[in-house]
Amino acid sequence: MGQCGITSSKTVLVFLNLIFWAAAGILCYVGAYVFITYDDYDHFFEDVYTLIPAVVIIAVGTLLFIIGLIGCCATVRESRCGLAVFVIILMLVFVTEVGVVVLGYIYRAKVEDEVDRSIQKVYNEYNGTNMDAPSRAIDYVQRQLHCCGIHNYSDWKKTRWFQESQNNSVPQSCCKPSASNCTGSLSRTGDLYPEGCEALVVKKLKEIMMYVIWAALTFAAIQMLGMLCACVVLCRRGRDPAYELLITGGTYA
């Protein structure tokens, strides 16, 4: 029974190390996705510390690749020192991922206040030209999220661009794709997106943060299993010097 449990632990551990390599790629992808998306919405969210969880999760992804390599070699060769290092690094990464989850929840709670503080300023800086970064950001968000204005299209009446243009219209990025010959005129409000952008930007940023949180939680759980299997193999290896190597096919257990 003991032999079977040990062999199973080694097999599972080798399989988990392969999962760690896949996890490394996934975590780096999630972190990069957060960076890319933040770049699209950075005018609405000025707190750059929000990127800390993304930076940490990319670092963890890189470290997981190294962990997978160490784990595979240590498990196959049954190196007691290698397995000990493997367990210690996994514990450190596990603690780091718990920290990522905590930071994710903290910054997720701050999203609404940050957007509320910044969005009015961004809309007031709109000038309708592609050369202007706030203007590009607003047009991008309105087209991508299918929204218009802060709370609705009437918010544009309070902006400097609307008052200076004096044409009773909003940017064409407010126009629905199905609306033909839409110029953004407020005399044809049926052609415009009815929903404001603030709530949708907050929702999008919270979703992004949840991707980070769930990724960290999922792989933290996998690492717990990895630590358990490594400890089983390590303890058995310490008690029985004749313990069977996984690659030898010997008769000892």
Coordinates of N, CA and C in Angstrom, one line a residue:
M1 N 0.8 -1.2 0.0 CA 0.0 0.0 0.0 C 0.9 1.3 0.0
G2 N 2.0 1.2 0.9 CA 2.8 2.4 0.9 C 3.6 2.6 -0.4
Q3 N 4.0 1.5 -1.0 CA 4.7 1.6 -2.3 C 3.8 2.3 -3.3
C4 N 2.6 1.8 -3.4 CA 1.6 2.4 -4.4 C 1.4 3.8 -4.2
G5 N 1.3 4.2 -2.9 CA 1.1 5.6 -2.6 C 2.2 6.5 -3.0
I6 N 3.5 6.0 -2.8 CA 4.7 6.7 -3.1 C 4.8 6.9 -4.6
T7 N 4.6 5.7 -5.3 CA 4.7 5.8 -6.8 C 3.6 6.7 -7.4
S8 N 2.4 6.7 -6.8 CA 1.4 7.6 -7.3 C 1.8 9.0 -7.0
S9 N 2.4 9.3 -5.9 CA 2.8 10.7 -5.5 C 3.8 11.2 -6.5
K10 N 4.8 10.3 -6.9 CA 5.8 10.7 -7.9 C 5.2 11.0 -9.2
T11 N 4.3 10.1 -9.6 CA 3.7 10.2 -11.0 C 2.9 11.5 -11.0
V12 N 2.1 11.8 -10.0 CA 1.3 13.0 -9.9 C 2.2 14.2 -9.9
L13 N 3.3 14.1 -9.2 CA 4.2 15.3 -9.1 C 4.9 15.6 -10.4
V14 N 5.3 14.6 -11.2 CA 5.8 14.8 -12.5 C 4.8 15.4 -13.4
F15 N 3.5 14.9 -13.3 CA 2.4 15.5 -14.1 C 2.2 17.0 -13.7
L16 N 2.3 17.3 -12.4 CA 2.0 18.6 -11.9 C 3.1 19.6 -12.4
N17 N 4.3 19.1 -12.5 CA 5.4 19.9 -13.0 C 5.2 20.3 -14.5
L18 N 4.6 19.4 -15.2 CA 4.2 19.7 -16.6 C 3.1 20.8 -16.6
I19 N 2.2 20.7 -15.6 CA 1.1 21.7 -15.5 C 1.8 23.0 -15.1
F20 N 2.8 23.0 -14.3 CA 3.4 24.2 -13.9 C 4.0 25.0 -15.1
W21 N 4.5 24.2 -16.1 CA 5.0 24.9 -17.3 C 3.9 25.5 -18.1
A22 N 2.8 24.8 -18.2 CA 1.6 25.4 -18.8 C 1.1 26.6 -18.1
A23 N 1.1 26.5 -16.7 CA 0.6 27.6 -15.9 C 1.5 28.8 -16.0
A24 N 2.8 28.6 -16.2 CA 3.7 29.7 -16.4 C 3.3 30.5 -17.6
G25 N 3.0 29.8 -18.7 CA 2.6 30.6 -19.9 C 1.3 31.3 -19.7
I26 N 0.3 30.6 -19.0 CA -1.0 31.2 -18.8 C -0.9 32.4 -17.9
L27 N -0.1 32.3 -16.8 CA 0.0 33.5 -15.9 C 0.7 34.7 -16.6
C28 N 1.7 34.4 -17.4 CA 2.3 35.5 -18.2 C 1.4 36.1 -19.1
Y29 N 0.5 35.3 -19.8 CA -0.5 35.8 -20.7 C -1.5 36.7 -19.9
V30 N -2.0 36.2 -18.8 CA -2.9 37.0 -18.0 C -2.3 38.4 -17.6
G31 N -1.0 38.3 -17.1 CA -0.4 39.6 -16.7 C -0.2 40.5 -17.9
A32 N 0.2 40.0 -19.1 CA 0.3 40.8 -20.3 C -1.0 41.4 -20.7
Y33 N -2.1 40.6 -20.6 CA -3.4 41.1 -21.0 C -3.8 42.2 -20.1
V34 N -3.5 42.2 -18.8 CA -3.8 43.3 -17.9 C -3.1 44.5 -18.3
F35 N -1.8 44.4 -18.6 CA -1.0 45.5 -19.1 C -1.6 46.2 -20.3
I36 N -1.9 45.3 -21.3 CA -2.4 45.9 -22.6 C -3.8 46.6 -22.4
T37 N -4.6 45.9 -21.6 CA -5.9 46.5 -21.3 C -5.8 47.8 -20.5
Y38 N -4.9 47.8 -19.6 CA -4.7 49.0 -18.8 C -4.3 50.2 -19.7
D39 N -3.5 49.9 -20.7 CA -3.0 50.9 -21.6 C -4.2 51.6 -22.3
D40 N -5.2 50.8 -22.6 CA -6.4 51.3 -23.2 C -7.3 52.2 -22.3
Y41 N -7.2 51.9 -21.0 CA -8.1 52.6 -20.1 C -7.3 53.5 -19.1
D42 N -6.0 53.7 -19.3 CA -5.2 54.4 -18.3 C -5.6 55.8 -18.0
H43 N -6.3 56.4 -19.0 CA -6.7 57.8 -18.7 C -7.9 57.9 -17.7
F44 N -8.5 56.8 -17.6 CA -9.7 56.7 -16.6 C -9.3 56.2 -15.3
F45 N -8.0 55.7 -15.2 CA -7.6 55.1 -13.9 C -6.1 55.5 -13.7
E46 N -5.9 56.5 -12.9 CA -4.5 57.1 -12.8 C -3.6 56.4 -11.8
D47 N -4.1 55.5 -11.0 CA -3.3 54.8 -9.9 C -2.6 53.6 -10.6
V48 N -1.3 53.9 -10.9 CA -0.4 52.9 -11.6 C -0.2 51.7 -10.6
Y49 N -0.4 51.9 -9.3 CA -0.1 50.7 -8.4 C -1.1 49.6 -8.7
T50 N -2.1 49.9 -9.4 CA -3.1 48.8 -9.8 C -2.4 47.7 -10.6
L51 N -1.3 48.1 -11.2 CA -0.5 47.1 -12.1 C 0.3 46.2 -11.2
I52 N 0.5 46.4 -9.9 CA 1.3 45.6 -9.1 C 0.9 44.1 -9.2
P53 N -0.4 43.8 -9.0 CA -0.7 42.3 -9.2 C -0.3 41.7 -10.5
A54 N -0.4 42.5 -11.6 CA -0.1 42.0 -12.9 C 1.4 41.8 -13.0
V55 N 2.2 42.7 -12.4 CA 3.7 42.6 -12.4 C 4.1 41.3 -11.6
V56 N 3.5 41.1 -10.5 CA 3.8 40.0 -9.6 C 3.4 38.7 -10.3
I57 N 2.3 38.7 -11.0 CA 1.8 37.4 -11.6 C 2.7 37.0 -12.8
I58 N 3.2 38.0 -13.5 CA 4.2 37.7 -14.6 C 5.5 37.1 -14.0
A59 N 5.9 37.7 -12.8 CA 7.1 37.2 -12.2 C 6.9 35.8 -11.7
V60 N 5.7 35.5 -11.1 CA 5.3 34.2 -10.7 C 5.3 33.2 -11.8
G61 N 4.8 33.6 -13.0 CA 4.7 32.8 -14.1 C 6.1 32.4 -14.6
T62 N 7.1 33.4 -14.6 CA 8.4 33.1 -15.0 C 9.1 32.1 -14.0
L63 N 8.8 32.3 -12.7 CA 9.4 31.4 -11.7 C 8.8 30.0 -11.7
L64 N 7.5 29.9 -12.1 CA 6.9 28.6 -12.2 C 7.6 27.8 -13.3
F65 N 8.0 28.4 -14.4 CA 8.7 27.6 -15.4 C 10.0 27.0 -14.8
I66 N 10.7 27.8 -14.0 CA 11.9 27.3 -13.4 C 11.6 26.2 -12.3
I67 N 10.5 26.4 -11.6 CA 10.0 25.4 -10.6 C 9.7 24.1 -11.3
G68 N 9.0 24.2 -12.4 CA 8.7 23.0 -13.1 C 9.9 22.2 -13.5
L69 N 11.0 22.9 -14.0 CA 12.2 22.3 -14.4 C 12.9 21.6 -13.2
I70 N 13.0 22.3 -12.1 CA 13.6 21.8 -10.8 C 12.8 20.6 -10.3
G71 N 11.5 20.7 -10.3 CA 10.6 19.7 -9.8 C 10.7 18.4 -10.6
C72 N 10.8 18.5 -12.0 CA 10.9 17.3 -12.8 C 12.2 16.6 -12.5
C73 N 13.3 17.4 -12.5 CA 14.6 16.8 -12.3 C 14.7 16.2 -10.9
A74 N 14.2 16.9 -9.9 CA 14.3 16.4 -8.6 C 13.5 15.1 -8.4
T75 N 12.3 15.1 -9.0 CA 11.4 13.9 -8.8 C 12.0 12.7 -9.6
V76 N 12.4 12.9 -10.8 CA 12.9 11.7 -11.6 C 14.2 11.2 -11.0
R77 N 15.1 12.1 -10.5 CA 16.4 11.7 -9.9 C 16.3 11.4 -8.4
E78 N 15.1 11.8 -7.9 CA 14.8 11.6 -6.5 C 15.9 12.2 -5.6
S79 N 16.3 13.4 -5.9 CA 17.2 14.2 -5.2 C 16.6 14.8 -3.9
R80 N 17.0 14.4 -2.8 CA 16.4 15.0 -1.6 C 16.6 16.5 -1.5
C81 N 17.8 16.9 -1.8 CA 18.1 18.4 -1.8 C 17.2 19.1 -2.8
G82 N 17.1 18.5 -4.0 CA 16.3 19.2 -5.1 C 14.8 19.2 -4.7
L83 N 14.3 18.2 -4.1 CA 12.9 18.2 -3.6 C 12.7 19.2 -2.5
A84 N 13.7 19.3 -1.6 CA 13.6 20.3 -0.5 C 13.5 21.7 -1.1
V85 N 14.4 22.0 -2.1 CA 14.4 23.3 -2.7 C 13.1 23.6 -3.4
F86 N 12.6 22.5 -4.1 CA 11.3 22.6 -4.8 C 10.2 23.0 -3.9
V87 N 10.1 22.3 -2.7 CA 9.0 22.6 -1.8 C 9.1 24.0 -1.2
I88 N 10.4 24.4 -0.9 CA 10.6 25.8 -0.3 C 10.1 26.8 -1.3
I89 N 10.6 26.7 -2.6 CA 10.2 27.7 -3.6 C 8.7 27.7 -3.9
L90 N 8.1 26.5 -3.9 CA 6.6 26.4 -4.0 C 5.9 27.2 -2.9
M91 N 6.4 27.0 -1.7 CA 5.8 27.7 -0.5 C 5.9 29.2 -0.7
L92 N 7.1 29.7 -1.2 CA 7.3 31.1 -1.4 C 6.3 31.6 -2.5
V93 N 6.2 30.9 -3.5 CA 5.3 31.3 -4.6 C 3.9 31.3 -4.2
F94 N 3.5 30.3 -3.4 CA 2.2 30.2 -2.8 C 1.8 31.4 -2.0
V95 N 2.7 31.8 -1.1 CA 2.5 33.0 -0.3 C 2.4 34.2 -1.2
T96 N 3.2 34.3 -2.3 CA 3.2 35.4 -3.2 C 1.8 35.5 -3.9
E97 N 1.3 34.3 -4.3 CA 0.0 34.3 -5.0 C -1.1 34.7 -4.1
V98 N -1.0 34.3 -2.8 CA -2.0 34.8 -1.8 C -2.0 36.3 -1.7
G99 N -0.8 36.8 -1.7 CA -0.6 38.3 -1.7 C -1.2 38.9 -3.0
V100 N -1.1 38.3 -4.1 CA -1.7 38.8 -5.4 C -3.2 38.8 -5.2
V101 N -3.8 37.8 -4.6 CA -5.2 37.7 -4.4 C -5.7 38.9 -3.5
V102 N -5.0 39.1 -2.4 CA -5.3 40.2 -1.5 C -5.2 41.5 -2.2
L103 N -4.1 41.8 -2.9 CA -3.9 43.0 -3.6 C -5.0 43.2 -4.7
G104 N -5.3 42.1 -5.4 CA -6.4 42.2 -6.4 C -7.7 42.7 -5.8
Y105 N -8.1 42.1 -4.7 CA -9.3 42.5 -4.0 C -9.3 44.0 -3.5
I106 N -8.1 44.4 -3.0 CA -8.0 45.8 -2.6 C -8.1 46.8 -3.7
Y107 N -7.4 46.5 -4.8 CA -7.5 47.5 -5.9 C -8.8 47.3 -6.7
R108 N -9.4 46.2 -6.7 CA -10.7 46.0 -7.3 C -11.7 46.9 -6.6
A109 N -11.6 47.0 -5.2 CA -12.5 47.9 -4.5 C -12.3 49.4 -4.7
K110 N -11.1 49.7 -5.2 CA -10.7 51.1 -5.4 C -11.1 51.6 -6.8
V111 N -11.4 50.7 -7.7 CA -11.7 51.0 -9.1 C -12.7 52.1 -9.3
E112 N -13.9 51.9 -8.6 CA -15.0 52.8 -8.8 C -14.6 54.2 -8.4
D113 N -14.0 54.4 -7.3 CA -13.6 55.7 -6.8 C -12.6 56.4 -7.8
E114 N -11.6 55.6 -8.2 CA -10.6 56.1 -9.2 C -11.2 56.6 -10.5
V115 N -12.1 55.8 -11.0 CA -12.7 56.1 -12.3 C -13.6 57.4 -12.1
D116 N -14.3 57.4 -11.0 CA -15.2 58.5 -10.8 C -14.4 59.8 -10.6
R117 N -13.2 59.7 -10.1 CA -12.4 60.9 -9.9 C -11.7 61.4 -11.2
S118 N -11.5 60.5 -12.1 CA -10.7 60.8 -13.3 C -11.5 61.1 -14.5
I119 N -12.7 60.4 -14.7 CA -13.4 60.4 -15.9 C -13.9 61.8 -16.3
Q120 N -14.4 62.6 -15.4 CA -14.8 64.0 -15.7 C -13.7 64.8 -16.3
K121 N -12.5 64.7 -15.7 CA -11.4 65.4 -16.3 C -11.0 65.0 -17.7
V122 N -11.1 63.7 -18.0 CA -10.8 63.2 -19.3 C -11.8 63.7 -20.3
Y123 N -13.1 63.7 -20.0 CA -14.1 64.2 -20.9 C -13.9 65.7 -21.1
N124 N -13.5 66.5 -20.1 CA -13.3 67.9 -20.3 C -12.1 68.2 -21.2
E125 N -11.2 67.3 -21.3 CA -10.0 67.5 -22.1 C -10.2 67.1 -23.6
Y126 N -11.4 66.5 -23.9 CA -11.6 66.0 -25.2 C -11.7 67.2 -26.2
N127 N -11.0 67.0 -27.4 CA -11.0 68.0 -28.4 C -11.3 67.5 -29.8
G128 N -11.6 66.2 -29.9 CA -12.1 65.6 -31.1 C -11.0 65.3 -32.1
T129 N -9.7 65.4 -31.8 CA -8.7 65.1 -32.7 C -8.0 63.8 -32.4
N130 N -7.5 63.1 -33.4 CA -6.8 61.8 -33.1 C -5.4 62.0 -32.6
M131 N -4.9 63.2 -32.7 CA -3.6 63.5 -32.2 C -3.6 63.7 -30.6
D132 N -4.8 63.9 -30.1 CA -4.9 64.1 -28.6 C -5.2 62.8 -27.9
A133 N -4.4 62.4 -26.9 CA -4.5 61.1 -26.2 C -5.8 60.9 -25.5
P134 N -6.3 61.9 -24.7 CA -7.6 61.8 -24.1 C -8.7 61.6 -25.1
S135 N -8.6 62.3 -26.2 CA -9.7 62.1 -27.3 C -9.7 60.7 -27.9
R136 N -8.5 60.2 -28.1 CA -8.4 58.8 -28.7 C -8.9 57.9 -27.6
A137 N -8.6 58.1 -26.4 CA -9.1 57.2 -25.3 C -10.6 57.1 -25.2
I138 N -11.2 58.3 -25.3 CA -12.7 58.4 -25.1 C -13.3 57.7 -26.3
D139 N -12.9 58.1 -27.5 CA -13.5 57.5 -28.7 C -13.3 56.0 -28.7
Y140 N -12.2 55.5 -28.3 CA -11.9 54.0 -28.2 C -12.9 53.4 -27.3
V141 N -13.0 53.9 -26.1 CA -13.9 53.3 -25.0 C -15.3 53.4 -25.5
Q142 N -15.8 54.5 -26.1 CA -17.2 54.6 -26.5 C -17.5 53.6 -27.6
R143 N -16.6 53.3 -28.5 CA -16.8 52.4 -29.6 C -16.7 50.9 -29.0
Q144 N -15.8 50.7 -28.1 CA -15.6 49.3 -27.6 C -16.7 48.9 -26.7
L145 N -17.1 49.8 -25.8 CA -18.0 49.5 -24.8 C -19.5 49.9 -25.1
H146 N -19.6 50.5 -26.3 CA -21.0 50.9 -26.8 C -21.6 51.8 -25.8
C147 N -21.0 52.9 -25.5 CA -21.5 53.8 -24.5 C -21.3 55.2 -25.0
C148 N -21.9 56.2 -24.3 CA -21.8 57.6 -24.7 C -21.9 58.5 -23.5
G149 N -20.9 59.3 -23.3 CA -20.9 60.2 -22.2 C -20.5 59.5 -20.9
I150 N -20.6 60.2 -19.8 CA -20.2 59.6 -18.5 C -21.4 58.8 -17.9
H151 N -22.6 59.4 -17.8 CA -23.8 58.6 -17.4 C -24.7 58.4 -18.6
N152 N -24.7 59.3 -19.5 CA -25.5 59.1 -20.8 C -25.0 60.2 -21.7
Y153 N -25.6 60.3 -22.9 CA -25.1 61.2 -23.9 C -25.3 62.7 -23.6
S154 N -26.2 63.0 -22.7 CA -26.5 64.4 -22.3 C -25.3 65.0 -21.5
D155 N -24.4 64.1 -21.0 CA -23.2 64.7 -20.3 C -22.3 65.5 -21.2
W156 N -22.4 65.2 -22.5 CA -21.5 65.9 -23.4 C -21.9 67.4 -23.5
K157 N -23.1 67.8 -23.1 CA -23.5 69.2 -23.1 C -22.7 70.0 -22.1
K158 N -22.1 69.4 -21.1 CA -21.4 70.1 -20.1 C -19.9 70.2 -20.5
T159 N -19.4 69.6 -21.5 CA -18.0 69.6 -21.9 C -17.6 70.8 -22.7
R160 N -16.4 71.2 -22.6 CA -15.9 72.4 -23.3 C -15.9 72.2 -24.8
W161 N -15.7 70.9 -25.3 CA -15.7 70.6 -26.7 C -17.1 70.9 -27.3
F162 N -18.2 70.5 -26.6 CA -19.6 70.7 -27.0 C -19.9 72.1 -27.1
Q163 N -19.5 72.9 -26.1 CA -19.8 74.3 -26.0 C -19.1 75.1 -27.1
E164 N -17.9 74.7 -27.4 CA -17.1 75.4 -28.4 C -17.5 75.0 -29.8
S165 N -17.9 73.8 -30.0 CA -18.3 73.3 -31.4 C -19.7 73.9 -31.8
Q166 N -20.6 74.1 -30.8 CA -21.9 74.7 -31.1 C -22.7 74.1 -32.2
N167 N -22.6 72.8 -32.3 CA -23.3 72.1 -33.4 C -24.4 71.1 -32.9
N168 N -24.6 71.2 -31.6 CA -25.6 70.3 -30.9 C -25.4 68.8 -31.3
S169 N -24.2 68.4 -31.2 CA -23.9 67.0 -31.5 C -22.8 66.4 -30.6
V170 N -22.8 65.1 -30.5 CA -21.7 64.4 -29.7 C -20.8 63.8 -30.7
P171 N -19.6 63.3 -30.2 CA -18.7 62.6 -31.1 C -19.4 61.4 -31.8
Q172 N -18.9 61.1 -33.0 CA -19.5 60.0 -33.8 C -19.2 58.7 -33.2
S173 N -18.2 58.6 -32.3 CA -18.0 57.4 -31.6 C -19.2 56.9 -30.7
C174 N -20.1 57.9 -30.5 CA -21.4 57.6 -29.8 C -22.4 56.9 -30.7
C175 N -22.2 56.9 -32.0 CA -23.2 56.3 -32.9 C -23.2 54.8 -32.9
K176 N -24.4 54.3 -32.9 CA -24.6 52.8 -33.0 C -24.2 52.4 -34.4
P177 N -23.6 51.2 -34.5 CA -23.1 50.7 -35.8 C -24.3 50.5 -36.8
S178 N -25.5 50.3 -36.2 CA -26.7 50.1 -37.1 C -27.3 51.4 -37.6
A179 N -26.8 52.5 -37.0 CA -27.4 53.8 -37.4 C -26.7 54.3 -38.7
S180 N -27.5 54.5 -39.8 CA -26.9 55.0 -41.0 C -26.9 56.5 -41.0
N181 N -25.8 57.0 -41.6 CA -25.6 58.5 -41.7 C -25.7 59.2 -40.4
C182 N -25.2 58.5 -39.3 CA -25.2 59.2 -38.0 C -24.1 60.2 -37.9
T183 N -24.4 61.4 -37.5 CA -23.4 62.4 -37.3 C -23.2 62.8 -35.8
G184 N -24.0 62.1 -34.9 CA -23.9 62.4 -33.5 C -24.8 63.5 -33.1
S185 N -25.7 63.9 -34.0 CA -26.7 65.0 -33.6 C -27.6 64.6 -32.5
L186 N -27.8 65.5 -31.6 CA -28.7 65.2 -30.5 C -30.2 65.3 -30.9
S187 N -30.4 65.7 -32.1 CA -31.8 65.7 -32.6 C -32.2 64.3 -33.0
R188 N -31.2 63.3 -33.1 CA -31.5 61.9 -33.4 C -30.9 61.0 -32.4
T189 N -31.4 61.1 -31.2 CA -30.9 60.4 -30.0 C -31.0 58.9 -30.2
G190 N -31.9 58.5 -31.0 CA -32.1 57.0 -31.2 C -30.9 56.4 -31.9
D191 N -30.0 57.2 -32.6 CA -28.8 56.7 -33.2 C -27.7 56.6 -32.2
L192 N -27.8 57.0 -31.0 CA -26.7 57.1 -30.1 C -26.9 56.0 -29.0
Y193 N -25.7 55.6 -28.5 CA -25.7 54.6 -27.4 C -26.4 55.3 -26.2
P194 N -27.3 54.6 -25.5 CA -28.0 55.3 -24.4 C -27.3 55.2 -23.1
E195 N -26.4 54.2 -23.0 CA -25.7 54.0 -21.7 C -24.4 54.8 -21.5
G196 N -24.2 55.2 -20.3 CA -23.0 56.0 -20.1 C -21.7 55.1 -19.9
C197 N -20.6 55.7 -20.0 CA -19.3 54.9 -20.0 C -18.8 54.6 -18.6
E198 N -19.1 55.4 -17.6 CA -18.4 55.3 -16.3 C -18.7 53.9 -15.8
A199 N -19.9 53.5 -15.7 CA -20.3 52.2 -15.1 C -19.7 51.0 -15.9
L200 N -19.6 51.2 -17.2 CA -19.0 50.1 -18.1 C -17.5 50.0 -17.9
V201 N -16.8 51.2 -17.8 CA -15.4 51.2 -17.6 C -15.1 50.5 -16.2
V202 N -15.8 50.9 -15.2 CA -15.7 50.2 -13.9 C -15.9 48.7 -14.0
K203 N -16.9 48.3 -14.7 CA -17.2 46.9 -14.8 C -16.0 46.2 -15.5
K204 N -15.5 46.8 -16.6 CA -14.4 46.2 -17.4 C -13.2 46.0 -16.5
L205 N -12.8 47.1 -15.8 CA -11.6 47.0 -15.0 C -11.7 46.0 -13.8
K206 N -12.9 45.9 -13.3 CA -13.1 44.9 -12.2 C -13.0 43.5 -12.8
E207 N -13.5 43.3 -14.0 CA -13.4 42.0 -14.6 C -12.0 41.6 -14.8
I208 N -11.2 42.6 -15.3 CA -9.7 42.3 -15.5 C -9.1 41.9 -14.2
M209 N -9.4 42.6 -13.1 CA -8.8 42.3 -11.8 C -9.2 40.9 -11.4
M210 N -10.5 40.5 -11.7 CA -10.9 39.2 -11.3 C -10.2 38.1 -12.1
Y211 N -9.8 38.4 -13.3 CA -9.0 37.4 -14.1 C -7.7 37.1 -13.3
V212 N -7.1 38.2 -12.8 CA -5.8 38.0 -12.0 C -6.1 37.2 -10.8
I213 N -7.2 37.5 -10.1 CA -7.5 36.9 -8.8 C -7.7 35.4 -9.0
W214 N -8.6 35.1 -10.0 CA -8.9 33.6 -10.2 C -7.7 32.9 -10.7
A215 N -6.9 33.5 -11.6 CA -5.7 32.8 -12.0 C -4.8 32.5 -10.8
A216 N -4.6 33.5 -9.9 CA -3.7 33.2 -8.8 C -4.3 32.1 -7.9
L217 N -5.6 32.2 -7.6 CA -6.3 31.2 -6.8 C -6.2 29.8 -7.4
T218 N -6.4 29.7 -8.7 CA -6.4 28.3 -9.3 C -5.0 27.7 -9.2
F219 N -4.0 28.5 -9.5 CA -2.6 27.9 -9.5 C -2.1 27.8 -8.1
A220 N -2.6 28.5 -7.2 CA -2.2 28.3 -5.8 C -2.7 27.0 -5.3
A221 N -3.9 26.6 -5.7 CA -4.5 25.3 -5.3 C -3.6 24.2 -5.9
I222 N -3.2 24.3 -7.2 CA -2.4 23.3 -7.8 C -1.0 23.2 -7.1
Q223 N -0.5 24.3 -6.7 CA 0.8 24.3 -6.0 C 0.7 23.6 -4.6
M224 N -0.5 23.7 -4.0 CA -0.7 23.0 -2.7 C -0.6 21.5 -2.9
L225 N -1.2 21.0 -4.0 CA -1.1 19.6 -4.3 C 0.3 19.2 -4.6
G226 N 1.0 20.1 -5.3 CA 2.4 19.8 -5.6 C 3.3 19.7 -4.4
M227 N 3.1 20.6 -3.4 CA 3.8 20.6 -2.2 C 3.5 19.3 -1.4
L228 N 2.3 18.9 -1.4 CA 1.9 17.7 -0.7 C 2.6 16.5 -1.2
C229 N 2.5 16.3 -2.6 CA 3.2 15.2 -3.2 C 4.7 15.2 -3.0
A230 N 5.3 16.4 -3.1 CA 6.7 16.5 -2.9 C 7.1 16.1 -1.5
C231 N 6.3 16.5 -0.5 CA 6.6 16.2 0.9 C 6.5 14.7 1.1
V232 N 5.5 14.0 0.5 CA 5.3 12.6 0.6 C 6.6 11.9 0.1
V233 N 7.0 12.2 -1.1 CA 8.2 11.6 -1.7 C 9.4 11.9 -0.9
L234 N 9.6 13.1 -0.4 CA 10.7 13.6 0.4 C 10.8 12.8 1.7
C235 N 9.7 12.7 2.4 CA 9.7 12.0 3.7 C 10.0 10.5 3.5
R236 N 9.5 9.9 2.5 CA 9.7 8.5 2.2 C 11.2 8.3 1.8
R237 N 11.7 9.2 1.0 CA 13.1 9.1 0.5 C 14.0 9.2 1.7
G238 N 13.7 10.0 2.7 CA 14.5 10.2 3.9 C 14.5 9.0 4.8
R239 N 13.4 8.3 4.8 CA 13.4 7.1 5.7 C 13.9 5.8 5.1
D240 N 13.9 5.7 3.7 CA 14.3 4.5 3.1 C 15.3 4.8 2.0
P241 N 16.6 4.6 2.2 CA 17.7 4.9 1.2 C 17.5 4.0 0.0
A242 N 16.9 2.8 0.1 CA 16.7 1.9 -1.0 C 15.5 2.2 -1.8
Y243 N 14.9 3.4 -1.6 CA 13.7 3.8 -2.3 C 13.9 3.8 -3.8
E244 N 12.9 3.2 -4.5 CA 13.0 3.0 -6.0 C 13.1 4.3 -6.8
L245 N 14.1 4.5 -7.6 CA 14.1 5.6 -8.6 C 13.0 5.4 -9.6
L246 N 12.4 6.5 -10.0 CA 11.3 6.5 -10.9 C 11.7 6.0 -12.3
I247 N 13.0 6.2 -12.6 CA 13.4 5.9 -14.0 C 14.2 4.6 -14.1
T248 N 14.4 3.9 -12.9 CA 15.2 2.7 -13.0 C 14.4 1.5 -13.2
G249 N 13.1 1.5 -12.7 CA 12.3 0.3 -12.8 C 12.8 -0.9 -12.0
G250 N 13.6 -0.5 -10.9 CA 14.1 -1.4 -9.9 C 13.1 -2.1 -9.1
T251 N 13.5 -3.0 -8.2 CA 12.6 -3.8 -7.4 C 12.4 -3.2 -6.0
Y252 N 13.1 -2.1 -5.7 CA 13.0 -1.6 -4.4 C 11.8 -0.5 -4.4
A253 N 11.3 -0.3 -3.2 CA 10.2 0.7 -3.1 C 10.6 1.7 -2.1

